[in-house]
PDB file of C-alpha atoms in Angstrom:
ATOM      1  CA  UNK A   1     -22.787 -31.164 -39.534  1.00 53.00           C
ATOM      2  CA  UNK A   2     -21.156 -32.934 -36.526  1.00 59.00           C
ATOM      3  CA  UNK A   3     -23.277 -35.367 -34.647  1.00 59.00           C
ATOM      4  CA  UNK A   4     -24.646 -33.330 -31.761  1.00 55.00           C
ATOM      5  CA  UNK A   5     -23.888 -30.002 -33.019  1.00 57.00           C
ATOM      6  CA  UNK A   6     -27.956 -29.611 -33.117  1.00 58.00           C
ATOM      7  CA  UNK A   7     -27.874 -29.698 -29.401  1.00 58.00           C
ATOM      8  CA  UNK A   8     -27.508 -26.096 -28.080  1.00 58.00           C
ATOM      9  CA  UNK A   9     -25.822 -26.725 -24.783  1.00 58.00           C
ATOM     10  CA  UNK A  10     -22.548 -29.229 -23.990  1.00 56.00           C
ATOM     11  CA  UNK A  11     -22.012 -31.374 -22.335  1.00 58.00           C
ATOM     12  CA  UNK A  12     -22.772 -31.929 -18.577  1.00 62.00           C
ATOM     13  CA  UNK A  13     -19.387 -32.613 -17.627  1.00 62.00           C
ATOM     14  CA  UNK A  14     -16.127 -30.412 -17.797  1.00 67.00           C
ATOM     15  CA  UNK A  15     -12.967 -31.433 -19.336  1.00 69.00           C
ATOM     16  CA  UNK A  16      -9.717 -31.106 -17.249  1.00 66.00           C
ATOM     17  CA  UNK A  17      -7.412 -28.541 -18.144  1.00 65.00           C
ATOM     18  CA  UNK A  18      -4.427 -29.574 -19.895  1.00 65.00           C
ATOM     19  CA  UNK A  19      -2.156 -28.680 -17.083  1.00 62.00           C
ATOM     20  CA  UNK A  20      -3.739 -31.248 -14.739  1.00 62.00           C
ATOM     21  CA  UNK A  21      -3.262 -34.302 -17.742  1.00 62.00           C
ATOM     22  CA  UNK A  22       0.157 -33.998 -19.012  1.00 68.00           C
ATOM     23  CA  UNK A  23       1.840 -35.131 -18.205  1.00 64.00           C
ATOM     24  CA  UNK A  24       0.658 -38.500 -17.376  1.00 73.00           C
ATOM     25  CA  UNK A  25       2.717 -40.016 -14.817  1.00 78.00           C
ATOM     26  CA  UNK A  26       1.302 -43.307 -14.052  1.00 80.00           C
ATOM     27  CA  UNK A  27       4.168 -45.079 -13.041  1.00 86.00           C
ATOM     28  CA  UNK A  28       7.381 -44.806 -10.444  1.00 90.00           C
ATOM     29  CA  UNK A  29       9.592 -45.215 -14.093  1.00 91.00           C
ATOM     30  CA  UNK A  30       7.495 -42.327 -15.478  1.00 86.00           C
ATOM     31  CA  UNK A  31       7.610 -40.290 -12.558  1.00 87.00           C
ATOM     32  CA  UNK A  32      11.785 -40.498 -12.524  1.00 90.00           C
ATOM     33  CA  UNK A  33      12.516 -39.634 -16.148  1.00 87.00           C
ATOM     34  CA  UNK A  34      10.113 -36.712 -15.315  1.00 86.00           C
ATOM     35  CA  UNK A  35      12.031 -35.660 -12.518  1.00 88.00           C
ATOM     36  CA  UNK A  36      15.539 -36.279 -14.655  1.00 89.00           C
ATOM     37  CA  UNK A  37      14.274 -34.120 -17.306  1.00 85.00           C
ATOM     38  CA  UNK A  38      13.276 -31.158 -15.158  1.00 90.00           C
ATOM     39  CA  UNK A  39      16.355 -31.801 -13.075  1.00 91.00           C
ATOM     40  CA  UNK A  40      18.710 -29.532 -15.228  1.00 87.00           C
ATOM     41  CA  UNK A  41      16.498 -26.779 -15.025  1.00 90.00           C
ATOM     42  CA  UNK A  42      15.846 -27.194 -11.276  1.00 91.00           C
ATOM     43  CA  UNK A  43      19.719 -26.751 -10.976  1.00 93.00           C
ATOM     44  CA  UNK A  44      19.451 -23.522 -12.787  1.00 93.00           C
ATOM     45  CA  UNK A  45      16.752 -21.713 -11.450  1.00 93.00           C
ATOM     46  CA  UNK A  46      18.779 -22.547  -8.089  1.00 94.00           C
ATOM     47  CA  UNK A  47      22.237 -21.080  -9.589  1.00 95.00           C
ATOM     48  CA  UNK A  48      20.454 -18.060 -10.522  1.00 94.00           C
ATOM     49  CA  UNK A  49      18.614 -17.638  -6.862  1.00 91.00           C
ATOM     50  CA  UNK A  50      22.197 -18.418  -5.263  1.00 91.00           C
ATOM     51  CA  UNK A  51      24.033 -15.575  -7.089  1.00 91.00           C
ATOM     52  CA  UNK A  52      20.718 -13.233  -6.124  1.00 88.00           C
ATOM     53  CA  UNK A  53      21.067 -14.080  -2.893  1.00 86.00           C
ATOM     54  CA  UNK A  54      24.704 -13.108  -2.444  1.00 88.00           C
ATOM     55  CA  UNK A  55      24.541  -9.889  -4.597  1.00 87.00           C
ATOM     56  CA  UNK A  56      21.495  -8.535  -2.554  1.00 83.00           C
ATOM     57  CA  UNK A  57      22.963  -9.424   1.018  1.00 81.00           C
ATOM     58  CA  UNK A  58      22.162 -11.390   4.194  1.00 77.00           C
ATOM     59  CA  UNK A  59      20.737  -7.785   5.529  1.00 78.00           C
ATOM     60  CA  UNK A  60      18.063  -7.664   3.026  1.00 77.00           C
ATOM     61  CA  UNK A  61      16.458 -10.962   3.594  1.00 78.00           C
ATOM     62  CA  UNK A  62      16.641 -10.389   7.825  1.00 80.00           C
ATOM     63  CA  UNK A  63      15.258  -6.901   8.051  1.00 78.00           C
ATOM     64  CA  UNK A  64      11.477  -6.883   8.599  1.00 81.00           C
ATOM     65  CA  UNK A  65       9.084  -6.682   5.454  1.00 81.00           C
ATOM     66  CA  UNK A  66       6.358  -5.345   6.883  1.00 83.00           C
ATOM     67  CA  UNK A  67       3.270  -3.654   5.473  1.00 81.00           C
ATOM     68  CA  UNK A  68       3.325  -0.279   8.032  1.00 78.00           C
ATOM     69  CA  UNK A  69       7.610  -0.497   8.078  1.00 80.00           C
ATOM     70  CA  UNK A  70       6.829   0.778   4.498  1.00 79.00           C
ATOM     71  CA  UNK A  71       5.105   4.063   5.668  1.00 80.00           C
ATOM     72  CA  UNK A  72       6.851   4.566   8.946  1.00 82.00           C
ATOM     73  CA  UNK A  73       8.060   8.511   9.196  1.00 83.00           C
ATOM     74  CA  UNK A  74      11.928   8.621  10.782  1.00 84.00           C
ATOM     75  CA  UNK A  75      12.117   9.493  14.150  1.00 85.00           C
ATOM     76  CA  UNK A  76       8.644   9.132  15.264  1.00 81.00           C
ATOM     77  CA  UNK A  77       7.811   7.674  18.923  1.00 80.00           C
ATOM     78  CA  UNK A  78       6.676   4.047  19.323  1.00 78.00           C
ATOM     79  CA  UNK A  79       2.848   3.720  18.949  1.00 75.00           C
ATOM     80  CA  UNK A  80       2.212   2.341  22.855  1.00 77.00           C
ATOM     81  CA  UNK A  81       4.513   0.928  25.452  1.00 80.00           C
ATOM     82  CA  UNK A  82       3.651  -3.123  25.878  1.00 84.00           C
ATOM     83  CA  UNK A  83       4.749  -4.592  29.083  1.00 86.00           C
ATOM     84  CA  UNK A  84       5.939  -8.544  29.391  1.00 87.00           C
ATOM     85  CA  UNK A  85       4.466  -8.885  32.472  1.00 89.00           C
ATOM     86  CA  UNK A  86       1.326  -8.239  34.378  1.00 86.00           C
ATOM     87  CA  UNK A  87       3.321  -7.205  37.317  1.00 89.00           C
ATOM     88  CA  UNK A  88       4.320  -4.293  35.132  1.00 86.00           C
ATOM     89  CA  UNK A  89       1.141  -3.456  33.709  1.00 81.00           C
ATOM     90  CA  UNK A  90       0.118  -2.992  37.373  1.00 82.00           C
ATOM     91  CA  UNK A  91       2.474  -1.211  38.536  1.00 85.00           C
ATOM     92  CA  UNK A  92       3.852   0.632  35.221  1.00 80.00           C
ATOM     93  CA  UNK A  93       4.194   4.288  34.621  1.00 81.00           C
ATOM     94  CA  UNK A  94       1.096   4.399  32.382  1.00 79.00           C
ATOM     95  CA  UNK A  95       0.112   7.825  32.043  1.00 82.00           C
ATOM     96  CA  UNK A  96      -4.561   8.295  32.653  1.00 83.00           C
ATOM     97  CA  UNK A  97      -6.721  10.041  30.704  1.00 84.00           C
ATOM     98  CA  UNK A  98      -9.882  11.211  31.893  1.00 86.00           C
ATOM     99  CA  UNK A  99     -11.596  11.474  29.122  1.00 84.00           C
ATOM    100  CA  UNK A 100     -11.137   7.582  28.338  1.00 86.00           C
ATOM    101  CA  UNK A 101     -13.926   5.740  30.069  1.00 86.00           C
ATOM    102  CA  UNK A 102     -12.161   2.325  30.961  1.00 85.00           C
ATOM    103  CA  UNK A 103      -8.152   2.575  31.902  1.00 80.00           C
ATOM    104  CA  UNK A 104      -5.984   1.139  29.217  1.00 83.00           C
ATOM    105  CA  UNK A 105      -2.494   1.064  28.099  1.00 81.00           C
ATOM    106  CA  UNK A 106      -3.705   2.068  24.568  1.00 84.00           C
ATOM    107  CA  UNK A 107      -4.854   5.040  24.605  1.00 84.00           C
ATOM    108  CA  UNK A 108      -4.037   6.339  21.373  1.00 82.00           C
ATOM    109  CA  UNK A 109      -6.439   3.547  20.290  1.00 84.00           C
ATOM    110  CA  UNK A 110      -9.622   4.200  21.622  1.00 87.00           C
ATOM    111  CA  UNK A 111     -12.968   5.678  20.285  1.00 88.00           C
ATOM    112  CA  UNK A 112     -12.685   8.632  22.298  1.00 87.00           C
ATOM    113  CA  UNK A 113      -9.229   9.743  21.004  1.00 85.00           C
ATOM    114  CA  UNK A 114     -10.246   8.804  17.237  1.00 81.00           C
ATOM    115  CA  UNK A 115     -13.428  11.444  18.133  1.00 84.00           C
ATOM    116  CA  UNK A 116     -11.688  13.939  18.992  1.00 83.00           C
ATOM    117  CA  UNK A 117      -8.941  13.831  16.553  1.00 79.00           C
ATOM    118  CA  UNK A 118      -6.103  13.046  19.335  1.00 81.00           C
ATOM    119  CA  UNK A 119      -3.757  10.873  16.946  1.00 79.00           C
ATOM    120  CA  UNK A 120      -2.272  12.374  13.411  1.00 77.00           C
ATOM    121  CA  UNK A 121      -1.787  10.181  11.118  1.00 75.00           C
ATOM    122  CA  UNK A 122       2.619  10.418  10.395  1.00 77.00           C
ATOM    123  CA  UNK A 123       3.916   8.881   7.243  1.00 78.00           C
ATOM    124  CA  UNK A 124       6.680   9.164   5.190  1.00 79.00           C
ATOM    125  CA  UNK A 125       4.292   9.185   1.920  1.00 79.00           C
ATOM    126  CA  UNK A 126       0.169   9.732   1.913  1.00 75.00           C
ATOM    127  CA  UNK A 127      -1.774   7.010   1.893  1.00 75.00           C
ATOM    128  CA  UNK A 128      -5.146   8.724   2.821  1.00 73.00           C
ATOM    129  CA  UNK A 129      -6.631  11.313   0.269  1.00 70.00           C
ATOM    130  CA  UNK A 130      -6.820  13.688   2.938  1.00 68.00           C
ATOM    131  CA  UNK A 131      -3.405  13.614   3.949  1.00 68.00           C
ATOM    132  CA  UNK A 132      -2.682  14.987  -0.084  1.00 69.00           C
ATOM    133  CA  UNK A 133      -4.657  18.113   0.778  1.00 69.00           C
ATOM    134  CA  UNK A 134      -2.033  20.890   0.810  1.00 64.00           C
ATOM    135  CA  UNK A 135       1.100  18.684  -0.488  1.00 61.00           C
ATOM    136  CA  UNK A 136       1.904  20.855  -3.799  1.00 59.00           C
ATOM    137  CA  UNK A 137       1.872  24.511  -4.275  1.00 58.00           C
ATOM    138  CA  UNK A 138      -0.909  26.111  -5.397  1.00 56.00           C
ATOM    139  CA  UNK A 139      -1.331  26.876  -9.118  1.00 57.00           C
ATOM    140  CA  UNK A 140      -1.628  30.474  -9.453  1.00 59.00           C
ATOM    141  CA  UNK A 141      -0.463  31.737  -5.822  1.00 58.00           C
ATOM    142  CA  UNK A 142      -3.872  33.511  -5.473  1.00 59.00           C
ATOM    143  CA  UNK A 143      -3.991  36.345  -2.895  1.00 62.00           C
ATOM    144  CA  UNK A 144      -6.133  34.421  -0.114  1.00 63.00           C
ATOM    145  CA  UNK A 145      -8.659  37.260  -0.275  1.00 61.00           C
ATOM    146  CA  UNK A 146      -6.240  40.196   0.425  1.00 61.00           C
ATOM    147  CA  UNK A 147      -6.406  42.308  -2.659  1.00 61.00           C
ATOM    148  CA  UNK A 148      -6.823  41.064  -6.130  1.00 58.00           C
ATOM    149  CA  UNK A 149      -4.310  39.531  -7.963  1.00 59.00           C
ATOM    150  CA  UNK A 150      -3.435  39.877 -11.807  1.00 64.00           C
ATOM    151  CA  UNK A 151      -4.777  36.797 -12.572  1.00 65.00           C
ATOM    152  CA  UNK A 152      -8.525  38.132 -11.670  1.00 63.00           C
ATOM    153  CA  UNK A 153      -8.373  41.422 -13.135  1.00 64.00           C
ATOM    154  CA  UNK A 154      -7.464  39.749 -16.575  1.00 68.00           C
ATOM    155  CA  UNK A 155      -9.457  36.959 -16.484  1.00 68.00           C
ATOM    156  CA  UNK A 156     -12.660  39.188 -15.584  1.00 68.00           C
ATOM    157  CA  UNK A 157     -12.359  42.226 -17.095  1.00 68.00           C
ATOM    158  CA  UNK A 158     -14.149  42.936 -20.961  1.00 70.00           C
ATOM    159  CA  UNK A 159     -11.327  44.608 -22.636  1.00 71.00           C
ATOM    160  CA  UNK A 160     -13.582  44.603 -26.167  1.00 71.00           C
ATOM    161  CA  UNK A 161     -14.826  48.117 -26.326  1.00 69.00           C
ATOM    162  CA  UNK A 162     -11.141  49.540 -25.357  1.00 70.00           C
ATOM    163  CA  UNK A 163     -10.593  49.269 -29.057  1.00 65.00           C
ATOM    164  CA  UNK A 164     -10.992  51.454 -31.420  1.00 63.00           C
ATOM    165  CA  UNK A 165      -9.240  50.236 -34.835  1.00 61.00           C
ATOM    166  CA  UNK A 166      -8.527  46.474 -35.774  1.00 60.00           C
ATOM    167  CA  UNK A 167     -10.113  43.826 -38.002  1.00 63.00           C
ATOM    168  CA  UNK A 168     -12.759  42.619 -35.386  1.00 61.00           C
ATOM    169  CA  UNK A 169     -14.020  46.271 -34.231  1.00 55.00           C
ATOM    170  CA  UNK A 170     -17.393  47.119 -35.184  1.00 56.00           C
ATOM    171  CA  UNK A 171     -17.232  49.979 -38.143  1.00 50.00           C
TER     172      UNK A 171
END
């Protein structure tokens, strides 16, 4: 056996992954024929990104990427109106809610409005469970409790003893 192959653990100390050792640029001379090699490839990847770049547009890399933007239903009102100045904020048009205990300009965004339900949730696609609730048709257009539909009387009705010749009747 190996010398120290006895020894159940390893050692103390951790090796460094191969990415951080090679390669081993030590010196300015190594560090330029590294760059030289890679340089071709650099020019490449940039060729490539360059034609992207032109195919997808100007318009695609300018227009906001945001998280919500995703989500955001068409025609839908702006979320609160935000003032530049204090001046405004003062004197602005806000509209009061009693039921608010401190005056805000966000009112959509207080406890008391998330208690009693004040703001829907609009999105283009769900992204809360419950918003899914009542997105498909049902499965067997049931009758809601007015009547009894096919599907009942079928499913719960013993139709065994109707029979009176066959291979499984009794004899």
């Amino acid at each position: 056996p190996p010398a120290g192959a006895h020894i159940p653990a390893g050692p103390s100390w951790k090796a460094k992954p191969e990415r951080f050792v090679e390669p081993p640029l030590v010196t300015d001379q190594q560090v330029m024929g590294f760059k030289q090699a890679i340089g071709h490839e650099l020019r490449h990847a940039h060729r490539l990104a360059q034609t992207a770049r032109e195919r997808l547009g100007r318009e695609r890399y300018a227009a906001s990427n945001d998280y919500f933007l995703h989500f955001k239903k068409e025609g839908t009102e702006p979320v609160s109106k935000e003032y530049k100045y204090t001046f405004d904020r003062i004197k602005g048009d806000a509209e009061y809610d009693p039921s608010v205990p401190r005056d805000t300009l966000h009112l959509r965004h207080t406890e008391a409005a998330r208690k009693k339900c004040k703001v829907p949730l609009l999105t283009r696609i769900p992204i809360r469970s419950s918003q899914a609730y009542g997105w498909l048709p049902p499965i067997d257009e049931p009758t809601y409790g007015y009547g009894r539909s096919s599907i009942f009387l079928d499913s719960s009705m013993d139709k065994s003893h109707l029979g009176t010749s066959g291979p499984l009747t009794a004899r």
